[in-house]
Amino acid sequence: MMISVLKFGGSSVASATNLSRVLDIVEKEQGRVVLISSAISGCTDAFLKGDDESIAAMETRHRDMVTRLFTGEERCQIQQRVDALFTALRNAPKAEQVTYGELLSTTILAAKLRTEGKNTAWLDSRELVVKDDEPLTYSKIKTAIDTTQADIYVAPGFICRDKNGKISTLGRGGSDYTAALYAAALQADKLQIWTDVPGIMTANPKEVSAARTIPRMSYAAALDMASHGAKVLYAPTVAPAMAAGIDIEIRNTFASEGKYTVIGAEKDPSRWIGVASDGGNIRLVGAQEMADQVSHDGADADRAFKALTEAGIAAKSISAQGGGLDIVVRPGVLDKALRALHRAFFQELPVKEINLFIAGDGAVARALIALIDQTAETVKERTGKVLRIVGRANSRKFGLDAGGHPQPDREGDYIDAILSQATQGALFVDVTNSETLYKRYIALLEAGIGIISSNRRSFAIPYADYAAIQAAARENGVPLRYETTVGAALPMLESITRGTNSCDEILSIEAVVSCTLNQILGDYRPGGESFASLVRKAQAAGLTEKDPRMDLSGKDALRKLLILAREAGAQLEEKDVRITPIVPLERFKGSLDDFYAALEESEPELARQENAAASQGFRRRFVAWLEKTPAGYQAGIGIRNVAPVHPAYHLRGTENAIIVRSAFHPYPLVIQGPGEGARDAASSILNDILR
Ligand code: ASP
Ligand code: MG
């Protein structure tokens, strides 16, 4: 015949109302049932204290329960038994007084079951449970059940005798253990611990409100939680149940149909189980099978360390131990630490997936794809965003794959293919050098697809076209970001927009944004390597546009200047910008070889200019500038001699800088730093994507 052992904790039996829930739960059981009960909550503490006042308060509570639970003749009888127990308690040796809590609660419980017509027997755990002798305990329990006819057995938890026959206890919280002993002795089909929380949770819900129930866990993980401060289960309970192969269910008396935990022989279903604490010691419990793995790469400890640091907590120590982590913090920050660890290990951020259609297959595209892959985990952790590349294209072919592995192997129109899908909320990433792709931007924006671009050619377009694209983004409420088009990863556009947005009138911008010319002008020493040869070197190093004349003619700087100026609110057109190229324009004609030859011929002239500047203590910088005048904005591009006080004087190598003067401030805003490189561009694009 089926036999179940159900243990009820102190709050489950603490009042007449609660006790009625217990009866409902027992009512549903089939076969024989053994009920183990704790003392009503607060009772053990009161009896340990042992003063007259505490005992009297408990007497009142028990009498009260009897009054509510029973009527007439029965009420009198039970009241007499409760009174007798209190008399015995007052006369008992101090050490035994604590054992009366369970005697009282089980006396009332058994009596109530009898009045409900149940065939109930009360078993005296003091005569059956022998401390530290499980075999003897098991045989005594078995004999008692075999020789006592009943459907429901009620037995006090916690109390026992020691090997010398002296009345004793199993330790605070020991009723759980009593239940496991009864279950193991009887080879029970079921062992349930009924408490006042929904099972074992990922953290103590009183400390971490986001804690949730662990539906299944191994004996080892439960033992780990229990022996490191999780009060929901008394640690010694696990061993007898495990030896007998009985699952332990931890259930909630106050939501009997709700969530609960099953502890059993199966493997832990996840890497991390929960977090428990004892004083300033925190135990992050890991899966049982991880306990046997010898090597730890430190990644788990790093993760915990990071979580704590981000919460402003300095851990005293973190060490990997038995599949989990032992963490010591100052007791004053314990709750905060528990919440931080719980957040990092048990709370998934709501994940937002962002689909990306990438156009372009150059160095920046490759760097971006690699970076997205490499940062996926960090990005997910920090932002809750998961980026999925669902489209890729080079100048001839494209591929789409909702699964995240597109191959550009299809002929046809990439943008049409994107538009034919329902892709609201996706982002189109333009990392091409196309001069015409911008013509498709509006269609994408109108379809609800945002645009992230590093392609300057898409914005250095006639102002009317530029404004139409901006308007389409605004009207459709979709992002249009292109920080990367000027100064790579430097936040140049953003700084200007922030000023413009707050009505700080921009008076002038000086942009030293040609990596090529910054490098060449910085290296150029008349009498040393010729200017032409430095240009060749820069070209070979991939520092120039495909045709270095783009840079030297100021064409590339012009694009950047247009973008900067428009960000500042100037409706600048190409024709408004006076460009003074580094050598006269007619030398740019013909083939690239012709150009290099012309540049060699210009060497004396270039050397003279350089020497003239140097003799006055100036450095030569290629500057794109914008200035507000009473007649509107003026703009130009060309060499400027800058004195040591000028921010651009100190630029090194390919560094970029912008110097922005505005109406509010006597001194300029200066942004200076690395201005080139595929990795920088990729990181800037990634930031635009995530913004
Ligand atoms: N009543 C005992 C205590 O409070 C045993 C138990 O509740 O499990 O420690
Ligand atoms: Mg307890």
JSON list of N, CA, C and O in Angstrom, two decimals, residues 419 423-428 441-451 472 476-479:
[
{"chain": "A", "resi": 419, "resn": "LEU", "atom": "N", "xyz": [13.11, 44.85, -49.02]},
{"chain": "A", "resi": 419, "resn": "LEU", "atom": "CA", "xyz": [11.79, 45.49, -48.89]},
{"chain": "A", "resi": 419, "resn": "LEU", "atom": "C", "xyz": [10.64, 44.50, -49.05]},
{"chain": "A", "resi": 419, "resn": "LEU", "atom": "O", "xyz": [9.57, 44.71, -48.51]},
{"chain": "A", "resi": 423, "resn": "THR", "atom": "N", "xyz": [10.20, 43.42, -42.46]},
{"chain": "A", "resi": 423, "resn": "THR", "atom": "CA", "xyz": [11.43, 43.58, -41.69]},
{"chain": "A", "resi": 423, "resn": "THR", "atom": "C", "xyz": [11.40, 44.80, -40.79]},
{"chain": "A", "resi": 423, "resn": "THR", "atom": "O", "xyz": [12.45, 45.32, -40.42]},
{"chain": "A", "resi": 424, "resn": "GLN", "atom": "N", "xyz": [10.23, 45.29, -40.46]},
{"chain": "A", "resi": 424, "resn": "GLN", "atom": "CA", "xyz": [10.10, 46.42, -39.52]},
{"chain": "A", "resi": 424, "resn": "GLN", "atom": "C", "xyz": [11.04, 46.26, -38.34]},
{"chain": "A", "resi": 424, "resn": "GLN", "atom": "O", "xyz": [11.12, 45.19, -37.75]},
{"chain": "A", "resi": 425, "resn": "GLY", "atom": "N", "xyz": [11.73, 47.34, -38.02]},
{"chain": "A", "resi": 425, "resn": "GLY", "atom": "CA", "xyz": [12.59, 47.28, -36.84]},
{"chain": "A", "resi": 425, "resn": "GLY", "atom": "C", "xyz": [13.99, 46.79, -37.13]},
{"chain": "A", "resi": 425, "resn": "GLY", "atom": "O", "xyz": [14.85, 46.83, -36.28]},
{"chain": "A", "resi": 426, "resn": "ALA", "atom": "N", "xyz": [14.21, 46.32, -38.37]},
{"chain": "A", "resi": 426, "resn": "ALA", "atom": "CA", "xyz": [15.56, 45.88, -38.73]},
{"chain": "A", "resi": 426, "resn": "ALA", "atom": "C", "xyz": [16.43, 47.10, -39.05]},
{"chain": "A", "resi": 426, "resn": "ALA", "atom": "O", "xyz": [15.93, 48.22, -39.13]},
{"chain": "A", "resi": 427, "resn": "LEU", "atom": "N", "xyz": [17.72, 46.86, -39.19]},
{"chain": "A", "resi": 427, "resn": "LEU", "atom": "CA", "xyz": [18.64, 47.94, -39.54]},
{"chain": "A", "resi": 427, "resn": "LEU", "atom": "C", "xyz": [19.39, 47.59, -40.82]},
{"chain": "A", "resi": 427, "resn": "LEU", "atom": "O", "xyz": [19.84, 46.45, -40.99]},
{"chain": "A", "resi": 428, "resn": "PHE", "atom": "N", "xyz": [19.51, 48.57, -41.70]},
{"chain": "A", "resi": 428, "resn": "PHE", "atom": "CA", "xyz": [20.31, 48.43, -42.91]},
{"chain": "A", "resi": 428, "resn": "PHE", "atom": "C", "xyz": [21.65, 49.09, -42.62]},
{"chain": "A", "resi": 428, "resn": "PHE", "atom": "O", "xyz": [21.71, 50.24, -42.19]},
{"chain": "A", "resi": 441, "resn": "TYR", "atom": "N", "xyz": [17.75, 54.93, -49.71]},
{"chain": "A", "resi": 441, "resn": "TYR", "atom": "CA", "xyz": [17.58, 55.11, -48.26]},
{"chain": "A", "resi": 441, "resn": "TYR", "atom": "C", "xyz": [16.12, 55.40, -47.90]},
{"chain": "A", "resi": 441, "resn": "TYR", "atom": "O", "xyz": [15.57, 54.83, -46.95]},
{"chain": "A", "resi": 442, "resn": "ILE", "atom": "N", "xyz": [15.50, 56.30, -48.65]},
{"chain": "A", "resi": 442, "resn": "ILE", "atom": "CA", "xyz": [14.15, 56.73, -48.28]},
{"chain": "A", "resi": 442, "resn": "ILE", "atom": "C", "xyz": [13.18, 55.55, -48.31]},
{"chain": "A", "resi": 442, "resn": "ILE", "atom": "O", "xyz": [12.36, 55.38, -47.40]},
{"chain": "A", "resi": 443, "resn": "ALA", "atom": "N", "xyz": [13.32, 54.70, -49.33]},
{"chain": "A", "resi": 443, "resn": "ALA", "atom": "CA", "xyz": [12.43, 53.54, -49.41]},
{"chain": "A", "resi": 443, "resn": "ALA", "atom": "C", "xyz": [12.61, 52.63, -48.18]},
{"chain": "A", "resi": 443, "resn": "ALA", "atom": "O", "xyz": [11.63, 52.13, -47.61]},
{"chain": "A", "resi": 444, "resn": "LEU", "atom": "N", "xyz": [13.85, 52.46, -47.77]},
{"chain": "A", "resi": 444, "resn": "LEU", "atom": "CA", "xyz": [14.12, 51.63, -46.59]},
{"chain": "A", "resi": 444, "resn": "LEU", "atom": "C", "xyz": [13.51, 52.27, -45.33]},
{"chain": "A", "resi": 444, "resn": "LEU", "atom": "O", "xyz": [12.83, 51.60, -44.54]},
{"chain": "A", "resi": 445, "resn": "LEU", "atom": "N", "xyz": [13.77, 53.56, -45.18]},
{"chain": "A", "resi": 445, "resn": "LEU", "atom": "CA", "xyz": [13.27, 54.26, -43.99]},
{"chain": "A", "resi": 445, "resn": "LEU", "atom": "C", "xyz": [11.74, 54.22, -43.95]},
{"chain": "A", "resi": 445, "resn": "LEU", "atom": "O", "xyz": [11.14, 54.00, -42.89]},
{"chain": "A", "resi": 446, "resn": "GLU", "atom": "N", "xyz": [11.13, 54.37, -45.10]},
{"chain": "A", "resi": 446, "resn": "GLU", "atom": "CA", "xyz": [9.66, 54.35, -45.13]},
{"chain": "A", "resi": 446, "resn": "GLU", "atom": "C", "xyz": [9.11, 52.96, -44.82]},
{"chain": "A", "resi": 446, "resn": "GLU", "atom": "O", "xyz": [7.97, 52.83, -44.38]},
{"chain": "A", "resi": 447, "resn": "ALA", "atom": "N", "xyz": [9.93, 51.94, -45.06]},
{"chain": "A", "resi": 447, "resn": "ALA", "atom": "CA", "xyz": [9.49, 50.58, -44.72]},
{"chain": "A", "resi": 447, "resn": "ALA", "atom": "C", "xyz": [9.77, 50.26, -43.25]},
{"chain": "A", "resi": 447, "resn": "ALA", "atom": "O", "xyz": [9.61, 49.12, -42.81]},
{"chain": "A", "resi": 448, "resn": "GLY", "atom": "N", "xyz": [10.22, 51.27, -42.50]},
{"chain": "A", "resi": 448, "resn": "GLY", "atom": "CA", "xyz": [10.46, 51.05, -41.08]},
{"chain": "A", "resi": 448, "resn": "GLY", "atom": "C", "xyz": [11.82, 50.46, -40.78]},
{"chain": "A", "resi": 448, "resn": "GLY", "atom": "O", "xyz": [12.06, 49.95, -39.68]},
{"chain": "A", "resi": 449, "resn": "ILE", "atom": "N", "xyz": [12.71, 50.51, -41.76]},
{"chain": "A", "resi": 449, "resn": "ILE", "atom": "CA", "xyz": [14.06, 49.97, -41.56]},
{"chain": "A", "resi": 449, "resn": "ILE", "atom": "C", "xyz": [15.02, 51.12, -41.28]},
{"chain": "A", "resi": 449, "resn": "ILE", "atom": "O", "xyz": [15.12, 52.06, -42.06]},
{"chain": "A", "resi": 450, "resn": "GLY", "atom": "N", "xyz": [15.70, 51.06, -40.16]},
{"chain": "A", "resi": 450, "resn": "GLY", "atom": "CA", "xyz": [16.65, 52.11, -39.80]},
{"chain": "A", "resi": 450, "resn": "GLY", "atom": "C", "xyz": [17.92, 51.97, -40.63]},
{"chain": "A", "resi": 450, "resn": "GLY", "atom": "O", "xyz": [18.18, 50.92, -41.21]},
{"chain": "A", "resi": 451, "resn": "ILE", "atom": "N", "xyz": [18.71, 53.05, -40.66]},
{"chain": "A", "resi": 451, "resn": "ILE", "atom": "CA", "xyz": [19.94, 53.01, -41.45]},
{"chain": "A", "resi": 451, "resn": "ILE", "atom": "C", "xyz": [21.12, 53.43, -40.58]},
{"chain": "A", "resi": 451, "resn": "ILE", "atom": "O", "xyz": [21.08, 54.44, -39.89]},
{"chain": "A", "resi": 472, "resn": "ALA", "atom": "N", "xyz": [12.62, 61.63, -43.86]},
{"chain": "A", "resi": 472, "resn": "ALA", "atom": "CA", "xyz": [12.02, 60.29, -43.93]},
{"chain": "A", "resi": 472, "resn": "ALA", "atom": "C", "xyz": [12.28, 59.52, -42.63]},
{"chain": "A", "resi": 472, "resn": "ALA", "atom": "O", "xyz": [11.42, 58.81, -42.12]},
{"chain": "A", "resi": 476, "resn": "ASN", "atom": "N", "xyz": [9.19, 58.56, -40.03]},
{"chain": "A", "resi": 476, "resn": "ASN", "atom": "CA", "xyz": [8.89, 57.16, -39.79]},
{"chain": "A", "resi": 476, "resn": "ASN", "atom": "C", "xyz": [9.40, 56.66, -38.44]},
{"chain": "A", "resi": 476, "resn": "ASN", "atom": "O", "xyz": [9.28, 55.48, -38.13]},
{"chain": "A", "resi": 477, "resn": "GLY", "atom": "N", "xyz": [9.99, 57.58, -37.71]},
{"chain": "A", "resi": 477, "resn": "GLY", "atom": "CA", "xyz": [10.45, 57.21, -36.37]},
{"chain": "A", "resi": 477, "resn": "GLY", "atom": "C", "xyz": [11.48, 56.11, -36.37]},
{"chain": "A", "resi": 477, "resn": "GLY", "atom": "O", "xyz": [11.47, 55.24, -35.49]},
{"chain": "A", "resi": 478, "resn": "VAL", "atom": "N", "xyz": [12.35, 56.10, -37.37]},
{"chain": "A", "resi": 478, "resn": "VAL", "atom": "CA", "xyz": [13.39, 55.06, -37.41]},
{"chain": "A", "resi": 478, "resn": "VAL", "atom": "C", "xyz": [14.78, 55.70, -37.33]},
{"chain": "A", "resi": 478, "resn": "VAL", "atom": "O", "xyz": [14.96, 56.84, -37.75]},
{"chain": "A", "resi": 479, "resn": "PRO", "atom": "N", "xyz": [15.75, 54.97, -36.80]},
{"chain": "A", "resi": 479, "resn": "PRO", "atom": "CA", "xyz": [17.08, 55.55, -36.64]},
{"chain": "A", "resi": 479, "resn": "PRO", "atom": "C", "xyz": [17.81, 55.76, -37.97]},
{"chain": "A", "resi": 479, "resn": "PRO", "atom": "O", "xyz": [17.66, 54.99, -38.91]}
]
